[in-house]
Short mmCIF file of C-alpha atoms and ligand atoms in Angstrom, two decimals:
data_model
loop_
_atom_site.label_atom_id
_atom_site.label_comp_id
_atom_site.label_asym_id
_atom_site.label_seq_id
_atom_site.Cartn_x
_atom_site.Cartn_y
_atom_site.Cartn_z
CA UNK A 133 -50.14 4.96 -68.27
CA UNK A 134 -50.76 7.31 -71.35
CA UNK A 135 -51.99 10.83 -70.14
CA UNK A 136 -55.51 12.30 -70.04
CA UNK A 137 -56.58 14.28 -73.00
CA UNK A 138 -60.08 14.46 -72.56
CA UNK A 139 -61.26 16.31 -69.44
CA UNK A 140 -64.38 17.18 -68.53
CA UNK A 141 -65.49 21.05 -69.12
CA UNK A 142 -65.10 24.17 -66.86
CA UNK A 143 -69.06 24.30 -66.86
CA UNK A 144 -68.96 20.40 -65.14
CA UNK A 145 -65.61 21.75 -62.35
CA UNK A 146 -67.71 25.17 -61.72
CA UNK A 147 -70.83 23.45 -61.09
CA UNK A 148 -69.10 20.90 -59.20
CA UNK A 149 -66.87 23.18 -56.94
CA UNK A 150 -70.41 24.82 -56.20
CA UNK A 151 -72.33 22.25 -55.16
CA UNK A 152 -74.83 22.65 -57.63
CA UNK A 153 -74.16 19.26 -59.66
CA UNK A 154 -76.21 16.56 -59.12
CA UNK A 155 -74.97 13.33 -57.63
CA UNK A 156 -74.35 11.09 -60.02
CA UNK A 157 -72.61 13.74 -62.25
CA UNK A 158 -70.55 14.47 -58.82
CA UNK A 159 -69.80 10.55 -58.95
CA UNK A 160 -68.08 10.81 -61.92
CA UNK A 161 -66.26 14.14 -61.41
CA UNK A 162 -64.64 13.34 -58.32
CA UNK A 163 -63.68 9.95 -60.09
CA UNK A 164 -61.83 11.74 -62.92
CA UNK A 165 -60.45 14.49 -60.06
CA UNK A 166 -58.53 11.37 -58.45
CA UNK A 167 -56.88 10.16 -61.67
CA UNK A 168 -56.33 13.90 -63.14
CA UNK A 169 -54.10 16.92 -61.10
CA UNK A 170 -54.99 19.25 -63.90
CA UNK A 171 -58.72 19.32 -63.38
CA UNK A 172 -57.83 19.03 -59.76
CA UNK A 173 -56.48 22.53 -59.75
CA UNK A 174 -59.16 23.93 -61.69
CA UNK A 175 -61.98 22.75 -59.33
CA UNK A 176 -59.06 24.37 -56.46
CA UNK A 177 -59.34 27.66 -58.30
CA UNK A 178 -63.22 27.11 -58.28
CA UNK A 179 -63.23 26.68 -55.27
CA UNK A 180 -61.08 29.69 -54.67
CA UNK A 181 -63.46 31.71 -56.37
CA UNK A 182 -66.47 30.84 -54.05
CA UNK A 183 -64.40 31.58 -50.78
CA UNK A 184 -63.90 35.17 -52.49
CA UNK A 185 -67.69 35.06 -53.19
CA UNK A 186 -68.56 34.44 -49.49
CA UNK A 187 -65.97 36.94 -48.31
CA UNK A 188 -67.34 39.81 -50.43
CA UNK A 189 -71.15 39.00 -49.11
CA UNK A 190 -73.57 41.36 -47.15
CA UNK A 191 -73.87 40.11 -43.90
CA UNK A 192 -76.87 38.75 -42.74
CA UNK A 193 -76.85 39.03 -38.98
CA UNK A 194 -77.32 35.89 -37.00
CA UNK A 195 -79.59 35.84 -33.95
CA UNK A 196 -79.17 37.19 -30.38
CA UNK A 197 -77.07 34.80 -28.48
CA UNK A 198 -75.76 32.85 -31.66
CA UNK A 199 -72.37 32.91 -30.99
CA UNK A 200 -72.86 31.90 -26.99
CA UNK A 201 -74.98 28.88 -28.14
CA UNK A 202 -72.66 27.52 -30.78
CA UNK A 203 -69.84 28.50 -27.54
CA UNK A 204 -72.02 25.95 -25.32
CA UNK A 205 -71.26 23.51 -27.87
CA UNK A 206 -67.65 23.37 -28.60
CA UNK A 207 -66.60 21.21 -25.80
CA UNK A 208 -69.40 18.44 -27.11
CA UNK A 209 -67.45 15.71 -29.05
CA UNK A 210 -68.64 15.66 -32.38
CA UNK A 211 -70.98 12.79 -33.32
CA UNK A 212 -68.81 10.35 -35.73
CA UNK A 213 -70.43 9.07 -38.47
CA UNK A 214 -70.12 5.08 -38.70
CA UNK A 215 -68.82 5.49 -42.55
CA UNK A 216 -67.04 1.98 -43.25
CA UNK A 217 -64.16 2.37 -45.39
CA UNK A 218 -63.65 -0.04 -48.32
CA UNK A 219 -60.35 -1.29 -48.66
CA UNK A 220 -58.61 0.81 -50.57
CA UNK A 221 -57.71 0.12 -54.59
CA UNK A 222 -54.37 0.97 -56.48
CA UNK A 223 -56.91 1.11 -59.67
CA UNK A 224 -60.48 2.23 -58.34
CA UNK A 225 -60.78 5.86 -57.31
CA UNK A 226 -61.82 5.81 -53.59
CA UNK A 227 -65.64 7.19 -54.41
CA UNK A 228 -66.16 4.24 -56.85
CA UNK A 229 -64.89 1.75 -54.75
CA UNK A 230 -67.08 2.79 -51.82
CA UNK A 231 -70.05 2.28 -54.12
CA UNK A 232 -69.31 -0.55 -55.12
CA UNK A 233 -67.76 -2.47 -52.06
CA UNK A 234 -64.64 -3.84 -53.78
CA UNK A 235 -62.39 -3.41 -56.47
CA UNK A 236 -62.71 -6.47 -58.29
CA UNK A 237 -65.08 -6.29 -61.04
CA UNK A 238 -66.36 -10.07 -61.37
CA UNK A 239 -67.41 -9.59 -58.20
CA UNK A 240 -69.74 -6.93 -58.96
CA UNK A 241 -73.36 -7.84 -59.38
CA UNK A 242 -73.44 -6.93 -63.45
CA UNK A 243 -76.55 -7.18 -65.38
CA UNK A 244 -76.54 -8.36 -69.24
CA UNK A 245 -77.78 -6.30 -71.83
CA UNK A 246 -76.25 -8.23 -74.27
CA UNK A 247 -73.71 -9.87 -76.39
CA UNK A 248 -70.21 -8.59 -74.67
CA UNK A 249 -72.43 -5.31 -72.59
CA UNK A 250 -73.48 -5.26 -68.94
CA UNK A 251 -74.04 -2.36 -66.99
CA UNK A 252 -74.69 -1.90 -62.99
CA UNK A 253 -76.84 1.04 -61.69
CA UNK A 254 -74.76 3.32 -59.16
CA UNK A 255 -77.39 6.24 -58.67
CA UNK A 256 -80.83 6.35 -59.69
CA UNK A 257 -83.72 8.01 -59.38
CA UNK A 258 -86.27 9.12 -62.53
CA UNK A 259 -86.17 12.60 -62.35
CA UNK A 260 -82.59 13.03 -61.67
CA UNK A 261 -79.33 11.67 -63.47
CA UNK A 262 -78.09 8.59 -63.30
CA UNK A 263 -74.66 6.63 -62.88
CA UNK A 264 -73.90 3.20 -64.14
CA UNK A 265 -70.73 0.90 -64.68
CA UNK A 266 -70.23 -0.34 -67.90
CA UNK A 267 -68.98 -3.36 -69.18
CA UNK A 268 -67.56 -3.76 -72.91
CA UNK A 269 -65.52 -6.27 -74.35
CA UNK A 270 -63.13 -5.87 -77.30
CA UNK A 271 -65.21 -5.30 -80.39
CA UNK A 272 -68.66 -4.76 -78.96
CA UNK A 273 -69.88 -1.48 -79.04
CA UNK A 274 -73.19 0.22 -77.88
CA UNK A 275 -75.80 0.61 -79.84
CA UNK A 276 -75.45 3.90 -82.22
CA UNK A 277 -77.43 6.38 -80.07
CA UNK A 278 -77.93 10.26 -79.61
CA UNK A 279 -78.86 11.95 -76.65
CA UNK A 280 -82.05 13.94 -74.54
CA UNK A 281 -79.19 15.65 -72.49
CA UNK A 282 -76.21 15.21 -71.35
CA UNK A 283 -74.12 12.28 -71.36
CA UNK A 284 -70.58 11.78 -70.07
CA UNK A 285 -68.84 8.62 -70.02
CA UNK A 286 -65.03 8.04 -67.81
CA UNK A 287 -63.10 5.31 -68.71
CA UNK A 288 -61.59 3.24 -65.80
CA UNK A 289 -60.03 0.51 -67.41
CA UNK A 290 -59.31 -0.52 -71.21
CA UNK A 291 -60.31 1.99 -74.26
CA UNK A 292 -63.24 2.84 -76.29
CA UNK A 293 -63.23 4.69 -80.03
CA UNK A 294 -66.21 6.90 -81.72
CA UNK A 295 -66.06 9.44 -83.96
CA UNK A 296 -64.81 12.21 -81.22
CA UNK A 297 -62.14 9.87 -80.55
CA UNK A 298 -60.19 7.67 -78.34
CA UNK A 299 -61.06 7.64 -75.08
CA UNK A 300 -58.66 5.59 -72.35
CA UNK A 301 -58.08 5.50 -68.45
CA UNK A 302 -59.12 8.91 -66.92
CA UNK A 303 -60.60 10.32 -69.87
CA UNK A 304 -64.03 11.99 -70.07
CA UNK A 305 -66.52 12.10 -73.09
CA UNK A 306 -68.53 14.75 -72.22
CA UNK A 307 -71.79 14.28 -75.47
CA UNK A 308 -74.79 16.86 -75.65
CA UNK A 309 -78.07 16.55 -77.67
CA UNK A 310 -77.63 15.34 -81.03
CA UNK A 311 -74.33 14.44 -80.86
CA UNK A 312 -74.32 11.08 -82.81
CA UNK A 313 -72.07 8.60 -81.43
CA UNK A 314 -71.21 4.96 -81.97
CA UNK A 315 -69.02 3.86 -79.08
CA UNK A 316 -67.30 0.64 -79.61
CA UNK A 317 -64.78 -0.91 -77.36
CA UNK A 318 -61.00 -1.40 -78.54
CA UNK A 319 -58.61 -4.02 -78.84
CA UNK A 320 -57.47 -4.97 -75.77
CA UNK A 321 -58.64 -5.10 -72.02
CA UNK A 322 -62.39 -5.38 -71.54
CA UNK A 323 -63.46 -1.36 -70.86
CA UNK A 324 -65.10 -0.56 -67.84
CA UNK A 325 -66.39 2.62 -67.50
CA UNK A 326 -68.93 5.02 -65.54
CA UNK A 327 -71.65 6.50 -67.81
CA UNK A 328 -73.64 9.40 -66.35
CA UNK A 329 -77.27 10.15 -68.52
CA UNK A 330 -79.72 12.78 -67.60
CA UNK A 331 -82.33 11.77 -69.86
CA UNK A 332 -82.81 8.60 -71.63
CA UNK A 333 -80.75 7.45 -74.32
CA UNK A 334 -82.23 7.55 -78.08
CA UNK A 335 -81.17 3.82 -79.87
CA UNK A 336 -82.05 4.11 -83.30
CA UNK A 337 -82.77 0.46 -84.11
CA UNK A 338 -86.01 -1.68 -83.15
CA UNK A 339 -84.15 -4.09 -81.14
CA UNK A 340 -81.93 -1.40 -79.46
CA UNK A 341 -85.55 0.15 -78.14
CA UNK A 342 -86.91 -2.92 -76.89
CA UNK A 343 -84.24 -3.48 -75.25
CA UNK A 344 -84.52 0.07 -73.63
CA UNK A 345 -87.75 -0.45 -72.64
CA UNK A 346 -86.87 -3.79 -71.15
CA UNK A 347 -83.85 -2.41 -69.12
CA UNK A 348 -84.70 0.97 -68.24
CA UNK A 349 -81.32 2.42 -70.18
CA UNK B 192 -58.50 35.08 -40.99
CA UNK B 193 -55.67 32.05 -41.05
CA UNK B 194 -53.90 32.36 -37.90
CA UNK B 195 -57.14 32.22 -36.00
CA UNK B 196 -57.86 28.90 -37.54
CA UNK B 197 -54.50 27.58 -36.46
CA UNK B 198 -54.98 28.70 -33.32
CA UNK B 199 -58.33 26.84 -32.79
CA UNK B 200 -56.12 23.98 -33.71
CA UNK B 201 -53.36 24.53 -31.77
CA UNK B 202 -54.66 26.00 -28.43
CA UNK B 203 -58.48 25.93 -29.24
CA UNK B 204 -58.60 29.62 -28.67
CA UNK B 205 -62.07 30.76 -28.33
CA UNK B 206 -61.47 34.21 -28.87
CA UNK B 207 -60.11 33.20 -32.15
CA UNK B 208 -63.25 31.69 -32.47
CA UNK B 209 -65.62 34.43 -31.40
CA UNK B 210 -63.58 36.43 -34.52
CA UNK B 211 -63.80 33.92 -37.06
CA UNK B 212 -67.56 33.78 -35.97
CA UNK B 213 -68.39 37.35 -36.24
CA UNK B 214 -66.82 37.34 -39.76
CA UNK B 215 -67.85 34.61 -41.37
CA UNK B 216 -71.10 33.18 -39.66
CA UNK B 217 -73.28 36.36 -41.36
CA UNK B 218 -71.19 35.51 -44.69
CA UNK B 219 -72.03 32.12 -44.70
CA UNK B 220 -75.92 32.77 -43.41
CA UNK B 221 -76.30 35.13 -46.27
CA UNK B 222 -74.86 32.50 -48.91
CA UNK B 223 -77.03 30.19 -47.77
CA UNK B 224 -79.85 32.34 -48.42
CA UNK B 225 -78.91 33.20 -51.67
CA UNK B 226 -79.45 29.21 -52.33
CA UNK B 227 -83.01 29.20 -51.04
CA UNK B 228 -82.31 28.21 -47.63
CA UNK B 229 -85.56 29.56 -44.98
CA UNK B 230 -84.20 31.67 -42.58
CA UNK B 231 -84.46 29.77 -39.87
CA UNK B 232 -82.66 26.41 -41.54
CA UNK B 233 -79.79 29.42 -43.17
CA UNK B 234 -79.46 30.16 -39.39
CA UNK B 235 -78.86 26.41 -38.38
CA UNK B 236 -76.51 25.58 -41.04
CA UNK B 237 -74.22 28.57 -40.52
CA UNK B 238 -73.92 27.50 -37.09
CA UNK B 239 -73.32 24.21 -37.80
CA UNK B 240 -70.95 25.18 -40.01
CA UNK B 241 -69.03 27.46 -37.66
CA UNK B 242 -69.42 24.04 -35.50
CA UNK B 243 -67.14 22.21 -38.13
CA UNK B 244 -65.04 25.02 -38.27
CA UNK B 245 -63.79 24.46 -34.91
CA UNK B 246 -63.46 20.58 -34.96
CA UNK B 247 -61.75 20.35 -38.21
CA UNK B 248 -59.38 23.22 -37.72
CA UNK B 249 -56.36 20.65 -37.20
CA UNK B 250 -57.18 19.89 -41.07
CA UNK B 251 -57.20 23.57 -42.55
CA UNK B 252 -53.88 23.27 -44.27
CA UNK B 253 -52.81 27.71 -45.18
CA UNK B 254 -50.75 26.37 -47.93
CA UNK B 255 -53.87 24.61 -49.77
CA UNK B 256 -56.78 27.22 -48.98
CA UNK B 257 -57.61 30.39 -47.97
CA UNK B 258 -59.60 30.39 -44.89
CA UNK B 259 -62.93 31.93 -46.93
CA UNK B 260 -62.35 29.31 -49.14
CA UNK B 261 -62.19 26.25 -46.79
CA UNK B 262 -65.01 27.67 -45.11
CA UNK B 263 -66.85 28.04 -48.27
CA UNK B 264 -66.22 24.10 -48.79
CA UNK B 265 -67.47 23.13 -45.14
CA UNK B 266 -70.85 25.06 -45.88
CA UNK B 267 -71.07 23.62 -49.43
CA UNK B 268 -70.82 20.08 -48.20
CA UNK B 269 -73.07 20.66 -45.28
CA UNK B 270 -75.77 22.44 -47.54
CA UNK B 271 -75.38 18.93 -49.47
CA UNK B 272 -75.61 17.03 -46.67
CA UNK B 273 -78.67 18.61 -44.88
CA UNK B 274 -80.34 20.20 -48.11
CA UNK B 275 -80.30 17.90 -50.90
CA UNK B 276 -79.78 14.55 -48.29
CA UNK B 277 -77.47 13.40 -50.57
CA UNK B 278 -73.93 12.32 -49.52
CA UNK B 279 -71.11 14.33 -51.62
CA UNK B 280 -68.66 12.44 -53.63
CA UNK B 281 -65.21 13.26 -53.11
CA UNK B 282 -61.97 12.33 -53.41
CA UNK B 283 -59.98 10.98 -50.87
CA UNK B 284 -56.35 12.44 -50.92
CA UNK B 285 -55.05 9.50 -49.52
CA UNK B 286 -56.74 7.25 -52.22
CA UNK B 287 -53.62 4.58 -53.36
CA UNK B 288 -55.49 5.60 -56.83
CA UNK B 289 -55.07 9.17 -56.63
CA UNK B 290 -52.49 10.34 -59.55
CA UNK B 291 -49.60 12.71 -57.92
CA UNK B 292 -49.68 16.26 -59.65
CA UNK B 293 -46.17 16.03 -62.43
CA UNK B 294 -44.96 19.30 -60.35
CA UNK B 295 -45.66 20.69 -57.21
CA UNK B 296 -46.59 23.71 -59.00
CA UNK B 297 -49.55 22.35 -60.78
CA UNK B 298 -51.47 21.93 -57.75
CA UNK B 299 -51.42 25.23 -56.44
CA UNK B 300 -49.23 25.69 -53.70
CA UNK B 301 -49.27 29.89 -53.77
CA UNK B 302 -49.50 30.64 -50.21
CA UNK B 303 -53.09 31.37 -49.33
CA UNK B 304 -53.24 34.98 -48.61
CA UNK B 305 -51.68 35.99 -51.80
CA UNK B 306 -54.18 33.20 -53.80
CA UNK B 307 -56.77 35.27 -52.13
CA UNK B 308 -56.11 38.65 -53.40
CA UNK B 309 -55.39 37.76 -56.47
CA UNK B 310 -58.37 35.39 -57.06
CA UNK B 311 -60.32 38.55 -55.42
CA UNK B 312 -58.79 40.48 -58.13
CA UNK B 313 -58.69 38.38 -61.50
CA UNK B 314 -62.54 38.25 -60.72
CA UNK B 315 -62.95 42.13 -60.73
CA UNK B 316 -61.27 42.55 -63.74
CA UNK B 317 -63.72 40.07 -65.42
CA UNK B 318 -66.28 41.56 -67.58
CA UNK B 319 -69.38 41.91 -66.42
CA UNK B 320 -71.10 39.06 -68.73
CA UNK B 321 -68.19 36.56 -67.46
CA UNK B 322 -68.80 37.76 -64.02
CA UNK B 323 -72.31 37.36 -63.75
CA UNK B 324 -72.58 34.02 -64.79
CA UNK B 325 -69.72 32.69 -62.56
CA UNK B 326 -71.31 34.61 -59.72
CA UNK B 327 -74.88 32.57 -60.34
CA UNK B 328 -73.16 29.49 -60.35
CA UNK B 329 -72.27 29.44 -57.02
CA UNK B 330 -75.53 31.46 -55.71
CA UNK B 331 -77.93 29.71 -57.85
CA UNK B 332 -78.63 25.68 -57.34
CA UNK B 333 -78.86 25.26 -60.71
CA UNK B 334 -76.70 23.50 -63.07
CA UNK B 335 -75.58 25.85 -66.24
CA UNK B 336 -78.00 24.37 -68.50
CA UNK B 337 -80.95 26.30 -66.49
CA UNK B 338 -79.19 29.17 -65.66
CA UNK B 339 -78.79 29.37 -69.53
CA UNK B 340 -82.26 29.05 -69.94
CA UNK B 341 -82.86 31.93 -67.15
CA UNK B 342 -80.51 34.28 -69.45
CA UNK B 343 -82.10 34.06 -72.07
CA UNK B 344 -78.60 32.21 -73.63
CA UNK B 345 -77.80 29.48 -75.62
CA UNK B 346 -76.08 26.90 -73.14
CA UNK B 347 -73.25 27.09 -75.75
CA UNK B 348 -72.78 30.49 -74.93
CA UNK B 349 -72.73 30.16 -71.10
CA UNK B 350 -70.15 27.54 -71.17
CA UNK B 351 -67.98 29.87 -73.51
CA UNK B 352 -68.42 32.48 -71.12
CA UNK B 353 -67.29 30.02 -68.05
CA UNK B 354 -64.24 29.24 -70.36
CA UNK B 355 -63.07 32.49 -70.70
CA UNK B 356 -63.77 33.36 -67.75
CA UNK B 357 -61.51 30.57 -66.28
CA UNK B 358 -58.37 31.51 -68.37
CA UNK B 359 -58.45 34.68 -67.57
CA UNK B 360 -58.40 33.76 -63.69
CA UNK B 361 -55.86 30.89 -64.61
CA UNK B 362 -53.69 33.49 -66.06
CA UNK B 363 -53.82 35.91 -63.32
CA UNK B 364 -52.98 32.94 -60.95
CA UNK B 365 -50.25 31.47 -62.44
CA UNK B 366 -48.42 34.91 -63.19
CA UNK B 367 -46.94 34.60 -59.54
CA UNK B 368 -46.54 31.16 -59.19
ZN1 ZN C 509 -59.09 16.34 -66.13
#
């Protein structure tokens, strides 16, 4: 496997080590934190960060007879959430796989947007971000677009080129407003990938739009 | 702050309890109130926290976390949880997927007391501008594109300031290591 050199940005790990990221964003960090130990120590350092945060807070006292009612409660077994776990995948990061049920992609319930491009909604909602899987084969590419807001992309399997670059397993295109792209997918494996948007993409051409409009993208 | 954890785990020592309680339950109260939480739901979710505290202290692994900062990752999640309703992703360490670390060193393995001070002290030497906004990320729920906006900054900005802010703190923690 060739290394990560795209990683997503100490804004993304902050944000994420605080909690304040939004789902589907989360989705796709803790996808690249499974296949990247560099970004895993940064979100550990985050994370060390906020523990020194909470130690250095003002107190703000609890009420009367807090700690005696939490007491009470110790000996209570704790209620145990009926999470199933998927079988796990030597490929698919845990948090993907439990979204999806399985690791085996042509089992997945893809929908066609067209010629060699399919995509499956993970998380959505309108006023939030959104997560899809993405389906290229060789040669096809999306059409050219620019962005709302923010849009990262994590590769998962095969490669995809633009103008910022090549972008393989584990690595994270992290695009802003205005930046023009034309992703197209390389020789090779069909890329699958996770594709994170808060706020609709702009296709330039006629078609491309309809086709928005028609699929929600 | 440590040893009382491992002795929930080992003995379940209340009294260890009662102290980790006293410190920490205000702490993480007050945190939550910096997010917006009511009083009475802060109140609820810092003793449900203190709750998980006790029946995950066989977890708390010294050599990976401070104790501040594994508490600071229970209240996170269960802020998540109970706040937003929204389940947290996260990745499993025993995912067949996961990607080892090259070295040991590269996933942190300074013992957690000395991590501590010198996390508490790379972010006093920060200047103020890099402090500030690394400080409203974690007591804001905002992502850095509105907190941006709240400056008065150009997002660009912001992120630059997280950057710097994060080699500097990278620096001081790898000195030792
Ligand atoms: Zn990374």
């Amino acid at each position: 496997m060739t290394a990560i050199v795209h990683h997503p940005s100490n804004s993304l790990l902050l944000d994420y080590a605080a909690g304040t990221l939004d789902e589907a964003s989360s989705l796709l960090i803790a996808t690249h934190l499974t296949l990247c130990p560099h970004c895993r120590a940064e979100v550990a350092a985050a994370e060390a960060i906020g523990g020194s945060l909470l130690d250095d807070l003002p107190a703000a006292p609890l009420r009367p007879g807090a700690l005696d009612a939490v007491m009470a409660r110790l000996a209570a077994p704790a209620e145990q959430p009926t999470l199933r776990k998927p079988q796990p995948s030597t490929w698919l990061p845990r948090p993907l796989t439990e979204r999806l049920g399985g690791d085996d992609p042509s089992l997945w319930k893809w929908r066609w947007l067209g010629p060699g491009l399919a995509d499956l909604p993970l998380v959505s909602d309108r006023n939030r971000p959104s997560a899809r899987m993405v389906r290229l084969t060789p040669g096809t590419g999306l059409p050219p677009h620019d962005h709302g807001g923010r849009e990262l992309t994590l590769v998962l399997r095969g490669a995809f080129g633009d103008r910022f670059g090549r972008f393989g397993r584990g690595d994270v295109e992290e695009t802003y407003p205005d930046m023009h792209h034309e992703p197209v997918a390389l020789e090779g494996e069909v890329c699958i990938g996770l594709v994170v948007t808060d706020a609709r993409l702009r296709f330039d051409g006629f078609i491309a739009r309809a086709m928005q409009t028609f699929t929600g993208v | 702050m440590n040893a009382h954890i491992q002795a929930i785990a080992a003995t379940q020592d209340r009294s260890a309890f009662a102290a980790l309680f006293s410190h920490y339950a205000p702490r993480v109260k007050a945190y939550l109130i910096r997010l917006g939480c009511p009083d009475g739901q802060a109140e609820e979710l810092a003793q449900e926290t203190m709750l998980a505290v006790w029946r995950k202290a066989d977890r708390f692994d010294p050599a990976k976390a401070a104790a501040g900062t594994w508490i600071f990752t229970i209240a996170r999640n269960l802020r998540i949880d109970q706040v937003r309703r929204e389940r947290r992703p996260e990745l499993d360490p025993d995912d067949p997927a996961l990607v080892p670390a090259p070295a040991p060193e590269a996933d942190l393995v300074l013992q957690a007391k000395q991590h501590h001070v010198l996390v508490q002290n790379a972010l006093q030497a920060l200047p103020p501008d890099q402090a500030r906004v690394i400080a409203l990320s974690f007591f804001e729920d905002k992502p850095h594109g509105e907190i941006a906006g709240e400056l008065g900054l150009p997002l660009g900005t912001v992120k630059s300031r997280i950057r710097l802010a994060f080699a500097r703190l990278r620096a001081a923690l790898e000195q030792t290591s």
